[in-house]
Amino acid sequence: MKSLKAAAVVAGSVALAGVAAPAFAYNAADVTPTSVTGAVSQLTKSPITLDDTMPLQHQSDALDTEHKGSPLHTVKGATGTVNQHAPLLGGLPLQS
């Protein structure tokens, strides 16, 4: 009897998940092409401009540790702060 109740609970939860999940319909033209013919037709749909071939027009400062807005500058500061702690042995501070 217990296995029958467990099966009913599983079936009910699957049914509720199916009802609660939203349904999405895709337009066939919006689907990403997966074949060479589909890729070529997607590329030839509109003319390719110079902006399409050169997406980055300037040098990024994201990997510059000296630039104040860089994520690596923040990481550099955090590692400097973490490394200035008192020496630990097994998580406990050493007394000198």
PDB file of N, CA and C in Angstrom:
ATOM      1  N   MET A   1       0.823  -1.195   0.000  1.00  0.00           N
ATOM      2  CA  MET A   1       0.000   0.000   0.000  1.00  0.00           C
ATOM      3  C   MET A   1       0.859   1.247   0.000  1.00  0.00           C
ATOM      4  N   LYS A   2       2.005   1.205   0.680  1.00  0.00           N
ATOM      5  CA  LYS A   2       2.858   2.382   0.736  1.00  0.00           C
ATOM      6  C   LYS A   2       3.442   2.715  -0.628  1.00  0.00           C
ATOM      7  N   SER A   3       3.799   1.699  -1.415  1.00  0.00           N
ATOM      8  CA  SER A   3       4.351   1.962  -2.738  1.00  0.00           C
ATOM      9  C   SER A   3       3.304   2.574  -3.663  1.00  0.00           C
ATOM     10  N   LEU A   4       2.040   2.210  -3.480  1.00  0.00           N
ATOM     11  CA  LEU A   4       0.967   2.786  -4.277  1.00  0.00           C
ATOM     12  C   LEU A   4       0.797   4.276  -3.952  1.00  0.00           C
ATOM     13  N   LYS A   5       0.919   4.636  -2.670  1.00  0.00           N
ATOM     14  CA  LYS A   5       0.839   6.044  -2.269  1.00  0.00           C
ATOM     15  C   LYS A   5       2.024   6.832  -2.805  1.00  0.00           C
ATOM     16  N   ALA A   6       3.207   6.233  -2.770  1.00  0.00           N
ATOM     17  CA  ALA A   6       4.395   6.909  -3.297  1.00  0.00           C
ATOM     18  C   ALA A   6       4.258   7.141  -4.794  1.00  0.00           C
ATOM     19  N   ALA A   7       3.739   6.151  -5.506  1.00  0.00           N
ATOM     20  CA  ALA A   7       3.536   6.301  -6.950  1.00  0.00           C
ATOM     21  C   ALA A   7       2.511   7.396  -7.240  1.00  0.00           C
ATOM     22  N   ALA A   8       1.495   7.506  -6.425  1.00  0.00           N
ATOM     23  CA  ALA A   8       0.478   8.547  -6.611  1.00  0.00           C
ATOM     24  C   ALA A   8       1.064   9.924  -6.359  1.00  0.00           C
ATOM     25  N   VAL A   9       1.929  10.050  -5.346  1.00  0.00           N
ATOM     26  CA  VAL A   9       2.574  11.335  -5.054  1.00  0.00           C
ATOM     27  C   VAL A   9       3.485  11.738  -6.204  1.00  0.00           C
ATOM     28  N   VAL A  10       4.267  10.796  -6.729  1.00  0.00           N
ATOM     29  CA  VAL A  10       5.162  11.094  -7.847  1.00  0.00           C
ATOM     30  C   VAL A  10       4.366  11.493  -9.085  1.00  0.00           C
ATOM     31  N   ALA A  11       3.307  10.757  -9.387  1.00  0.00           N
ATOM     32  CA  ALA A  11       2.489  11.073 -10.555  1.00  0.00           C
ATOM     33  C   ALA A  11       1.818  12.438 -10.396  1.00  0.00           C
ATOM     34  N   GLY A  12       1.370  12.750  -9.194  1.00  0.00           N
ATOM     35  CA  GLY A  12       0.738  14.059  -8.967  1.00  0.00           C
ATOM     36  C   GLY A  12       1.732  15.196  -9.104  1.00  0.00           C
ATOM     37  N   SER A  13       2.937  15.018  -8.596  1.00  0.00           N
ATOM     38  CA  SER A  13       3.925  16.093  -8.714  1.00  0.00           C
ATOM     39  C   SER A  13       4.373  16.281 -10.153  1.00  0.00           C
ATOM     40  N   VAL A  14       4.477  15.209 -10.914  1.00  0.00           N
ATOM     41  CA  VAL A  14       4.826  15.337 -12.330  1.00  0.00           C
ATOM     42  C   VAL A  14       3.710  16.054 -13.083  1.00  0.00           C
ATOM     43  N   ALA A  15       2.474  15.743 -12.757  1.00  0.00           N
ATOM     44  CA  ALA A  15       1.346  16.409 -13.405  1.00  0.00           C
ATOM     45  C   ALA A  15       1.318  17.893 -13.065  1.00  0.00           C
ATOM     46  N   LEU A  16       1.589  18.244 -11.804  1.00  0.00           N
ATOM     47  CA  LEU A  16       1.619  19.656 -11.417  1.00  0.00           C
ATOM     48  C   LEU A  16       2.767  20.396 -12.088  1.00  0.00           C
ATOM     49  N   ALA A  17       3.909  19.752 -12.214  1.00  0.00           N
ATOM     50  CA  ALA A  17       5.043  20.390 -12.877  1.00  0.00           C
ATOM     51  C   ALA A  17       4.728  20.635 -14.352  1.00  0.00           C
ATOM     52  N   GLY A  18       4.027  19.712 -14.972  1.00  0.00           N
ATOM     53  CA  GLY A  18       3.644  19.886 -16.374  1.00  0.00           C
ATOM     54  C   GLY A  18       2.657  21.015 -16.560  1.00  0.00           C
ATOM     55  N   VAL A  19       1.752  21.195 -15.624  1.00  0.00           N
ATOM     56  CA  VAL A  19       0.766  22.271 -15.709  1.00  0.00           C
ATOM     57  C   VAL A  19       1.415  23.620 -15.419  1.00  0.00           C
ATOM     58  N   ALA A  20       2.347  23.646 -14.472  1.00  0.00           N
ATOM     59  CA  ALA A  20       2.952  24.904 -14.052  1.00  0.00           C
ATOM     60  C   ALA A  20       4.010  25.410 -15.024  1.00  0.00           C
ATOM     61  N   ALA A  21       4.591  24.541 -15.815  1.00  0.00           N
ATOM     62  CA  ALA A  21       5.654  24.955 -16.732  1.00  0.00           C
ATOM     63  C   ALA A  21       5.049  25.719 -17.898  1.00  0.00           C
ATOM     64  N   PRO A  22       5.623  26.866 -18.242  1.00  0.00           N
ATOM     65  CA  PRO A  22       5.090  27.620 -19.381  1.00  0.00           C
ATOM     66  C   PRO A  22       5.476  26.964 -20.702  1.00  0.00           C
ATOM     67  N   ALA A  23       4.635  27.153 -21.670  1.00  0.00           N
ATOM     68  CA  ALA A  23       4.903  26.616 -23.004  1.00  0.00           C
ATOM     69  C   ALA A  23       5.424  27.741 -23.887  1.00  0.00           C
ATOM     70  N   PHE A  24       6.447  27.451 -24.670  1.00  0.00           N
ATOM     71  CA  PHE A  24       7.031  28.429 -25.572  1.00  0.00           C
ATOM     72  C   PHE A  24       6.915  27.914 -26.995  1.00  0.00           C
ATOM     73  N   ALA A  25       6.549  28.796 -27.875  1.00  0.00           N
ATOM     74  CA  ALA A  25       6.489  28.454 -29.294  1.00  0.00           C
ATOM     75  C   ALA A  25       7.538  29.268 -30.025  1.00  0.00           C
ATOM     76  N   TYR A  26       8.306  28.612 -30.856  1.00  0.00           N
ATOM     77  CA  TYR A  26       9.365  29.274 -31.602  1.00  0.00           C
ATOM     78  C   TYR A  26       8.956  29.414 -33.051  1.00  0.00           C
ATOM     79  N   ASN A  27       9.328  30.544 -33.613  1.00  0.00           N
ATOM     80  CA  ASN A  27       9.146  30.738 -35.039  1.00  0.00           C
ATOM     81  C   ASN A  27      10.268  29.987 -35.741  1.00  0.00           C
ATOM     82  N   ALA A  28       9.972  29.291 -36.800  1.00  0.00           N
ATOM     83  CA  ALA A  28      10.975  28.492 -37.495  1.00  0.00           C
ATOM     84  C   ALA A  28      12.097  29.363 -38.051  1.00  0.00           C
ATOM     85  N   ALA A  29      11.824  30.615 -38.342  1.00  0.00           N
ATOM     86  CA  ALA A  29      12.856  31.491 -38.895  1.00  0.00           C
ATOM     87  C   ALA A  29      13.840  31.962 -37.823  1.00  0.00           C
ATOM     88  N   ASP A  30      13.444  31.915 -36.551  1.00  0.00           N
ATOM     89  CA  ASP A  30      14.302  32.392 -35.463  1.00  0.00           C
ATOM     90  C   ASP A  30      15.226  31.323 -34.898  1.00  0.00           C
ATOM     91  N   VAL A  31      15.059  30.088 -35.317  1.00  0.00           N
ATOM     92  CA  VAL A  31      15.867  28.997 -34.798  1.00  0.00           C
ATOM     93  C   VAL A  31      17.274  29.097 -35.382  1.00  0.00           C
ATOM     94  N   THR A  32      18.283  28.871 -34.546  1.00  0.00           N
ATOM     95  CA  THR A  32      19.668  28.923 -35.001  1.00  0.00           C
ATOM     96  C   THR A  32      19.927  27.818 -36.010  1.00  0.00           C
ATOM     97  N   PRO A  33      20.537  28.146 -37.144  1.00  0.00           N
ATOM     98  CA  PRO A  33      20.791  27.105 -38.151  1.00  0.00           C
ATOM     99  C   PRO A  33      21.852  26.118 -37.663  1.00  0.00           C
ATOM    100  N   THR A  34      21.643  24.840 -37.959  1.00  0.00           N
ATOM    101  CA  THR A  34      22.580  23.814 -37.534  1.00  0.00           C
ATOM    102  C   THR A  34      23.281  23.150 -38.704  1.00  0.00           C
ATOM    103  N   SER A  35      22.976  23.551 -39.907  1.00  0.00           N
ATOM    104  CA  SER A  35      23.629  22.965 -41.063  1.00  0.00           C
ATOM    105  C   SER A  35      24.408  24.044 -41.807  1.00  0.00           C
ATOM    106  N   VAL A  36      25.255  23.611 -42.714  1.00  0.00           N
ATOM    107  CA  VAL A  36      26.045  24.563 -43.500  1.00  0.00           C
ATOM    108  C   VAL A  36      25.123  25.399 -44.380  1.00  0.00           C
ATOM    109  N   THR A  37      24.118  24.780 -44.950  1.00  0.00           N
ATOM    110  CA  THR A  37      23.187  25.513 -45.806  1.00  0.00           C
ATOM    111  C   THR A  37      22.426  26.562 -44.999  1.00  0.00           C
ATOM    112  N   GLY A  38      22.015  26.210 -43.797  1.00  0.00           N
ATOM    113  CA  GLY A  38      21.306  27.163 -42.949  1.00  0.00           C
ATOM    114  C   GLY A  38      22.203  28.312 -42.523  1.00  0.00           C
ATOM    115  N   ALA A  39      23.464  28.023 -42.232  1.00  0.00           N
ATOM    116  CA  ALA A  39      24.395  29.076 -41.838  1.00  0.00           C
ATOM    117  C   ALA A  39      24.673  30.016 -42.996  1.00  0.00           C
ATOM    118  N   VAL A  40      24.839  29.470 -44.186  1.00  0.00           N
ATOM    119  CA  VAL A  40      25.095  30.320 -45.360  1.00  0.00           C
ATOM    120  C   VAL A  40      23.884  31.190 -45.663  1.00  0.00           C
ATOM    121  N   SER A  41      22.702  30.634 -45.550  1.00  0.00           N
ATOM    122  CA  SER A  41      21.508  31.433 -45.816  1.00  0.00           C
ATOM    123  C   SER A  41      21.327  32.512 -44.751  1.00  0.00           C
ATOM    124  N   GLN A  42      21.708  32.234 -43.517  1.00  0.00           N
ATOM    125  CA  GLN A  42      21.625  33.233 -42.456  1.00  0.00           C
ATOM    126  C   GLN A  42      22.628  34.362 -42.713  1.00  0.00           C
ATOM    127  N   LEU A  43      23.831  34.021 -43.167  1.00  0.00           N
ATOM    128  CA  LEU A  43      24.846  35.039 -43.442  1.00  0.00           C
ATOM    129  C   LEU A  43      24.510  35.885 -44.662  1.00  0.00           C
ATOM    130  N   THR A  44      23.868  35.286 -45.644  1.00  0.00           N
ATOM    131  CA  THR A  44      23.549  36.030 -46.861  1.00  0.00           C
ATOM    132  C   THR A  44      22.209  36.742 -46.772  1.00  0.00           C
ATOM    133  N   LYS A  45      21.554  36.679 -45.631  1.00  0.00           N
ATOM    134  CA  LYS A  45      20.266  37.348 -45.459  1.00  0.00           C
ATOM    135  C   LYS A  45      20.425  38.866 -45.566  1.00  0.00           C
ATOM    136  N   SER A  46      21.506  39.403 -45.017  1.00  0.00           N
ATOM    137  CA  SER A  46      21.778  40.839 -45.103  1.00  0.00           C
ATOM    138  C   SER A  46      23.266  41.012 -45.390  1.00  0.00           C
ATOM    139  N   PRO A  47      23.641  42.135 -45.990  1.00  0.00           N
ATOM    140  CA  PRO A  47      25.066  42.320 -46.306  1.00  0.00           C
ATOM    141  C   PRO A  47      25.907  42.465 -45.040  1.00  0.00           C
ATOM    142  N   ILE A  48      27.135  41.950 -45.092  1.00  0.00           N
ATOM    143  CA  ILE A  48      28.047  42.025 -43.964  1.00  0.00           C
ATOM    144  C   ILE A  48      28.766  43.368 -44.020  1.00  0.00           C
ATOM    145  N   THR A  49      28.728  44.089 -42.909  1.00  0.00           N
ATOM    146  CA  THR A  49      29.375  45.396 -42.842  1.00  0.00           C
ATOM    147  C   THR A  49      30.703  45.281 -42.095  1.00  0.00           C
ATOM    148  N   LEU A  50      31.466  46.353 -42.101  1.00  0.00           N
ATOM    149  CA  LEU A  50      32.740  46.378 -41.402  1.00  0.00           C
ATOM    150  C   LEU A  50      32.542  46.277 -39.893  1.00  0.00           C
ATOM    151  N   ASP A  51      31.448  46.819 -39.378  1.00  0.00           N
ATOM    152  CA  ASP A  51      31.159  46.728 -37.942  1.00  0.00           C
ATOM    153  C   ASP A  51      30.903  45.283 -37.509  1.00  0.00           C
ATOM    154  N   ASP A  52      30.371  44.458 -38.404  1.00  0.00           N
ATOM    155  CA  ASP A  52      30.132  43.054 -38.073  1.00  0.00           C
ATOM    156  C   ASP A  52      31.430  42.270 -37.964  1.00  0.00           C
ATOM    157  N   THR A  53      32.416  42.635 -38.731  1.00  0.00           N
ATOM    158  CA  THR A  53      33.677  41.894 -38.728  1.00  0.00           C
ATOM    159  C   THR A  53      34.630  42.369 -37.647  1.00  0.00           C
ATOM    160  N   MET A  54      34.460  43.590 -37.135  1.00  0.00           N
ATOM    161  CA  MET A  54      35.328  44.138 -36.089  1.00  0.00           C
ATOM    162  C   MET A  54      34.490  44.558 -34.882  1.00  0.00           C
ATOM    163  N   PRO A  55      34.099  43.609 -34.033  1.00  0.00           N
ATOM    164  CA  PRO A  55      33.212  43.975 -32.928  1.00  0.00           C
ATOM    165  C   PRO A  55      33.881  44.822 -31.849  1.00  0.00           C
ATOM    166  N   LEU A  56      35.185  44.663 -31.624  1.00  0.00           N
ATOM    167  CA  LEU A  56      35.870  45.442 -30.605  1.00  0.00           C
ATOM    168  C   LEU A  56      36.658  46.561 -31.267  1.00  0.00           C
ATOM    169  N   GLN A  57      36.266  47.793 -31.018  1.00  0.00           N
ATOM    170  CA  GLN A  57      36.909  48.934 -31.655  1.00  0.00           C
ATOM    171  C   GLN A  57      37.966  49.572 -30.772  1.00  0.00           C
ATOM    172  N   HIS A  58      38.033  49.207 -29.504  1.00  0.00           N
ATOM    173  CA  HIS A  58      39.011  49.811 -28.603  1.00  0.00           C
ATOM    174  C   HIS A  58      39.602  48.724 -27.711  1.00  0.00           C
ATOM    175  N   GLN A  59      40.713  49.038 -27.098  1.00  0.00           N
ATOM    176  CA  GLN A  59      41.357  48.085 -26.203  1.00  0.00           C
ATOM    177  C   GLN A  59      40.644  48.094 -24.856  1.00  0.00           C
ATOM    178  N   SER A  60      40.378  46.926 -24.335  1.00  0.00           N
ATOM    179  CA  SER A  60      39.674  46.804 -23.070  1.00  0.00           C
ATOM    180  C   SER A  60      40.646  46.934 -21.903  1.00  0.00           C
ATOM    181  N   ASP A  61      40.167  47.548 -20.813  1.00  0.00           N
ATOM    182  CA  ASP A  61      40.961  47.678 -19.599  1.00  0.00           C
ATOM    183  C   ASP A  61      40.558  46.633 -18.549  1.00  0.00           C
ATOM    184  N   ALA A  62      39.833  45.597 -18.961  1.00  0.00           N
ATOM    185  CA  ALA A  62      39.332  44.611 -18.004  1.00  0.00           C
ATOM    186  C   ALA A  62      40.453  43.802 -17.366  1.00  0.00           C
ATOM    187  N   LEU A  63      41.563  43.603 -18.061  1.00  0.00           N
ATOM    188  CA  LEU A  63      42.658  42.798 -17.524  1.00  0.00           C
ATOM    189  C   LEU A  63      43.818  43.641 -17.030  1.00  0.00           C
ATOM    190  N   ASP A  64      43.599  44.936 -16.840  1.00  0.00           N
ATOM    191  CA  ASP A  64      44.653  45.828 -16.371  1.00  0.00           C
ATOM    192  C   ASP A  64      44.543  45.954 -14.856  1.00  0.00           C
ATOM    193  N   THR A  65      45.587  45.525 -14.131  1.00  0.00           N
ATOM    194  CA  THR A  65      45.525  45.567 -12.674  1.00  0.00           C
ATOM    195  C   THR A  65      45.726  46.974 -12.124  1.00  0.00           C
ATOM    196  N   GLU A  66      46.223  47.905 -12.910  1.00  0.00           N
ATOM    197  CA  GLU A  66      46.456  49.270 -12.451  1.00  0.00           C
ATOM    198  C   GLU A  66      45.244  50.172 -12.677  1.00  0.00           C
ATOM    199  N   HIS A  67      44.302  49.774 -13.524  1.00  0.00           N
ATOM    200  CA  HIS A  67      43.102  50.558 -13.808  1.00  0.00           C
ATOM    201  C   HIS A  67      42.109  50.386 -12.661  1.00  0.00           C
ATOM    202  N   LYS A  68      41.632  51.490 -12.066  1.00  0.00           N
ATOM    203  CA  LYS A  68      40.796  51.441 -10.854  1.00  0.00           C
ATOM    204  C   LYS A  68      39.473  50.704 -11.068  1.00  0.00           C
ATOM    205  N   GLY A  69      38.887  50.757 -12.270  1.00  0.00           N
ATOM    206  CA  GLY A  69      37.604  50.109 -12.511  1.00  0.00           C
ATOM    207  C   GLY A  69      37.720  48.663 -12.933  1.00  0.00           C
ATOM    208  N   SER A  70      38.916  48.122 -13.009  1.00  0.00           N
ATOM    209  CA  SER A  70      39.145  46.766 -13.474  1.00  0.00           C
ATOM    210  C   SER A  70      38.823  45.750 -12.390  1.00  0.00           C
ATOM    211  N   PRO A  71      38.198  44.618 -12.765  1.00  0.00           N
ATOM    212  CA  PRO A  71      37.958  43.565 -11.766  1.00  0.00           C
ATOM    213  C   PRO A  71      39.261  43.003 -11.197  1.00  0.00           C
ATOM    214  N   LEU A  72      40.309  42.950 -12.018  1.00  0.00           N
ATOM    215  CA  LEU A  72      41.579  42.423 -11.521  1.00  0.00           C
ATOM    216  C   LEU A  72      42.240  43.378 -10.534  1.00  0.00           C
ATOM    217  N   HIS A  73      41.945  44.671 -10.632  1.00  0.00           N
ATOM    218  CA  HIS A  73      42.461  45.614  -9.646  1.00  0.00           C
ATOM    219  C   HIS A  73      41.834  45.334  -8.279  1.00  0.00           C
ATOM    220  N   THR A  74      40.552  45.017  -8.282  1.00  0.00           N
ATOM    221  CA  THR A  74      39.855  44.678  -7.040  1.00  0.00           C
ATOM    222  C   THR A  74      40.406  43.389  -6.447  1.00  0.00           C
ATOM    223  N   VAL A  75      40.665  42.399  -7.302  1.00  0.00           N
ATOM    224  CA  VAL A  75      41.222  41.134  -6.830  1.00  0.00           C
ATOM    225  C   VAL A  75      42.620  41.351  -6.268  1.00  0.00           C
ATOM    226  N   LYS A  76      43.404  42.215  -6.923  1.00  0.00           N
ATOM    227  CA  LYS A  76      44.755  42.504  -6.451  1.00  0.00           C
ATOM    228  C   LYS A  76      44.704  43.143  -5.057  1.00  0.00           C
ATOM    229  N   GLY A  77      43.779  44.053  -4.847  1.00  0.00           N
ATOM    230  CA  GLY A  77      43.633  44.674  -3.532  1.00  0.00           C
ATOM    231  C   GLY A  77      43.176  43.693  -2.475  1.00  0.00           C
ATOM    232  N   ALA A  78      42.268  42.802  -2.851  1.00  0.00           N
ATOM    233  CA  ALA A  78      41.770  41.812  -1.892  1.00  0.00           C
ATOM    234  C   ALA A  78      42.862  40.828  -1.509  1.00  0.00           C
ATOM    235  N   THR A  79      43.665  40.389  -2.456  1.00  0.00           N
ATOM    236  CA  THR A  79      44.741  39.457  -2.125  1.00  0.00           C
ATOM    237  C   THR A  79      45.799  40.126  -1.266  1.00  0.00           C
ATOM    238  N   GLY A  80      46.047  41.400  -1.494  1.00  0.00           N
ATOM    239  CA  GLY A  80      46.985  42.121  -0.644  1.00  0.00           C
ATOM    240  C   GLY A  80      46.498  42.213   0.785  1.00  0.00           C
ATOM    241  N   THR A  81      45.204  42.435   0.963  1.00  0.00           N
ATOM    242  CA  THR A  81      44.625  42.523   2.300  1.00  0.00           C
ATOM    243  C   THR A  81      44.643  41.168   3.002  1.00  0.00           C
ATOM    244  N   VAL A  82      44.310  40.119   2.265  1.00  0.00           N
ATOM    245  CA  VAL A  82      44.283  38.778   2.855  1.00  0.00           C
ATOM    246  C   VAL A  82      45.685  38.339   3.264  1.00  0.00           C
ATOM    247  N   ASN A  83      46.685  38.705   2.493  1.00  0.00           N
ATOM    248  CA  ASN A  83      48.049  38.263   2.779  1.00  0.00           C
ATOM    249  C   ASN A  83      48.715  39.057   3.893  1.00  0.00           C
ATOM    250  N   GLN A  84      48.085  40.086   4.444  1.00  0.00           N
ATOM    251  CA  GLN A  84      48.663  40.874   5.523  1.00  0.00           C
ATOM    252  C   GLN A  84      48.229  40.393   6.901  1.00  0.00           C
ATOM    253  N   HIS A  85      47.665  39.216   7.003  1.00  0.00           N
ATOM    254  CA  HIS A  85      47.202  38.702   8.292  1.00  0.00           C
ATOM    255  C   HIS A  85      48.369  38.119   9.086  1.00  0.00           C
ATOM    256  N   ALA A  86      48.091  37.847  10.354  1.00  0.00           N
ATOM    257  CA  ALA A  86      49.092  37.209  11.216  1.00  0.00           C
ATOM    258  C   ALA A  86      49.258  35.760  10.761  1.00  0.00           C
ATOM    259  N   PRO A  87      50.439  35.203  10.890  1.00  0.00           N
ATOM    260  CA  PRO A  87      50.638  33.813  10.464  1.00  0.00           C
ATOM    261  C   PRO A  87      49.760  32.862  11.269  1.00  0.00           C
ATOM    262  N   LEU A  88      49.222  31.864  10.588  1.00  0.00           N
ATOM    263  CA  LEU A  88      48.326  30.907  11.226  1.00  0.00           C
ATOM    264  C   LEU A  88      48.938  29.520  11.162  1.00  0.00           C
ATOM    265  N   LEU A  89      48.614  28.708  12.149  1.00  0.00           N
ATOM    266  CA  LEU A  89      48.973  27.301  12.162  1.00  0.00           C
ATOM    267  C   LEU A  89      47.706  26.517  12.475  1.00  0.00           C
ATOM    268  N   GLY A  90      47.178  25.852  11.476  1.00  0.00           N
ATOM    269  CA  GLY A  90      45.935  25.100  11.660  1.00  0.00           C
ATOM    270  C   GLY A  90      44.753  25.999  11.946  1.00  0.00           C
ATOM    271  N   GLY A  91      44.766  27.230  11.457  1.00  0.00           N
ATOM    272  CA  GLY A  91      43.675  28.150  11.681  1.00  0.00           C
ATOM    273  C   GLY A  91      43.795  28.965  12.940  1.00  0.00           C
ATOM    274  N   LEU A  92      44.810  28.700  13.751  1.00  0.00           N
ATOM    275  CA  LEU A  92      45.000  29.428  15.006  1.00  0.00           C
ATOM    276  C   LEU A  92      46.199  30.375  14.851  1.00  0.00           C
ATOM    277  N   PRO A  93      46.104  31.584  15.398  1.00  0.00           N
ATOM    278  CA  PRO A  93      47.233  32.524  15.268  1.00  0.00           C
ATOM    279  C   PRO A  93      48.439  32.066  16.087  1.00  0.00           C
ATOM    280  N   LEU A  94      49.616  32.293  15.522  1.00  0.00           N
ATOM    281  CA  LEU A  94      50.851  31.982  16.230  1.00  0.00           C
ATOM    282  C   LEU A  94      51.230  33.133  17.132  1.00  0.00           C
ATOM    283  N   GLN A  95      51.656  32.825  18.348  1.00  0.00           N
ATOM    284  CA  GLN A  95      52.102  33.873  19.278  1.00  0.00           C
ATOM    285  C   GLN A  95      53.623  33.916  19.268  1.00  0.00           C
ATOM    286  N   SER A  96      54.167  35.121  19.262  1.00  0.00           N
ATOM    287  CA  SER A  96      55.609  35.219  19.230  1.00  0.00           C
ATOM    288  C   SER A  96      56.168  35.700  20.535  1.00  0.00           C
TER     289      SER A  96
END
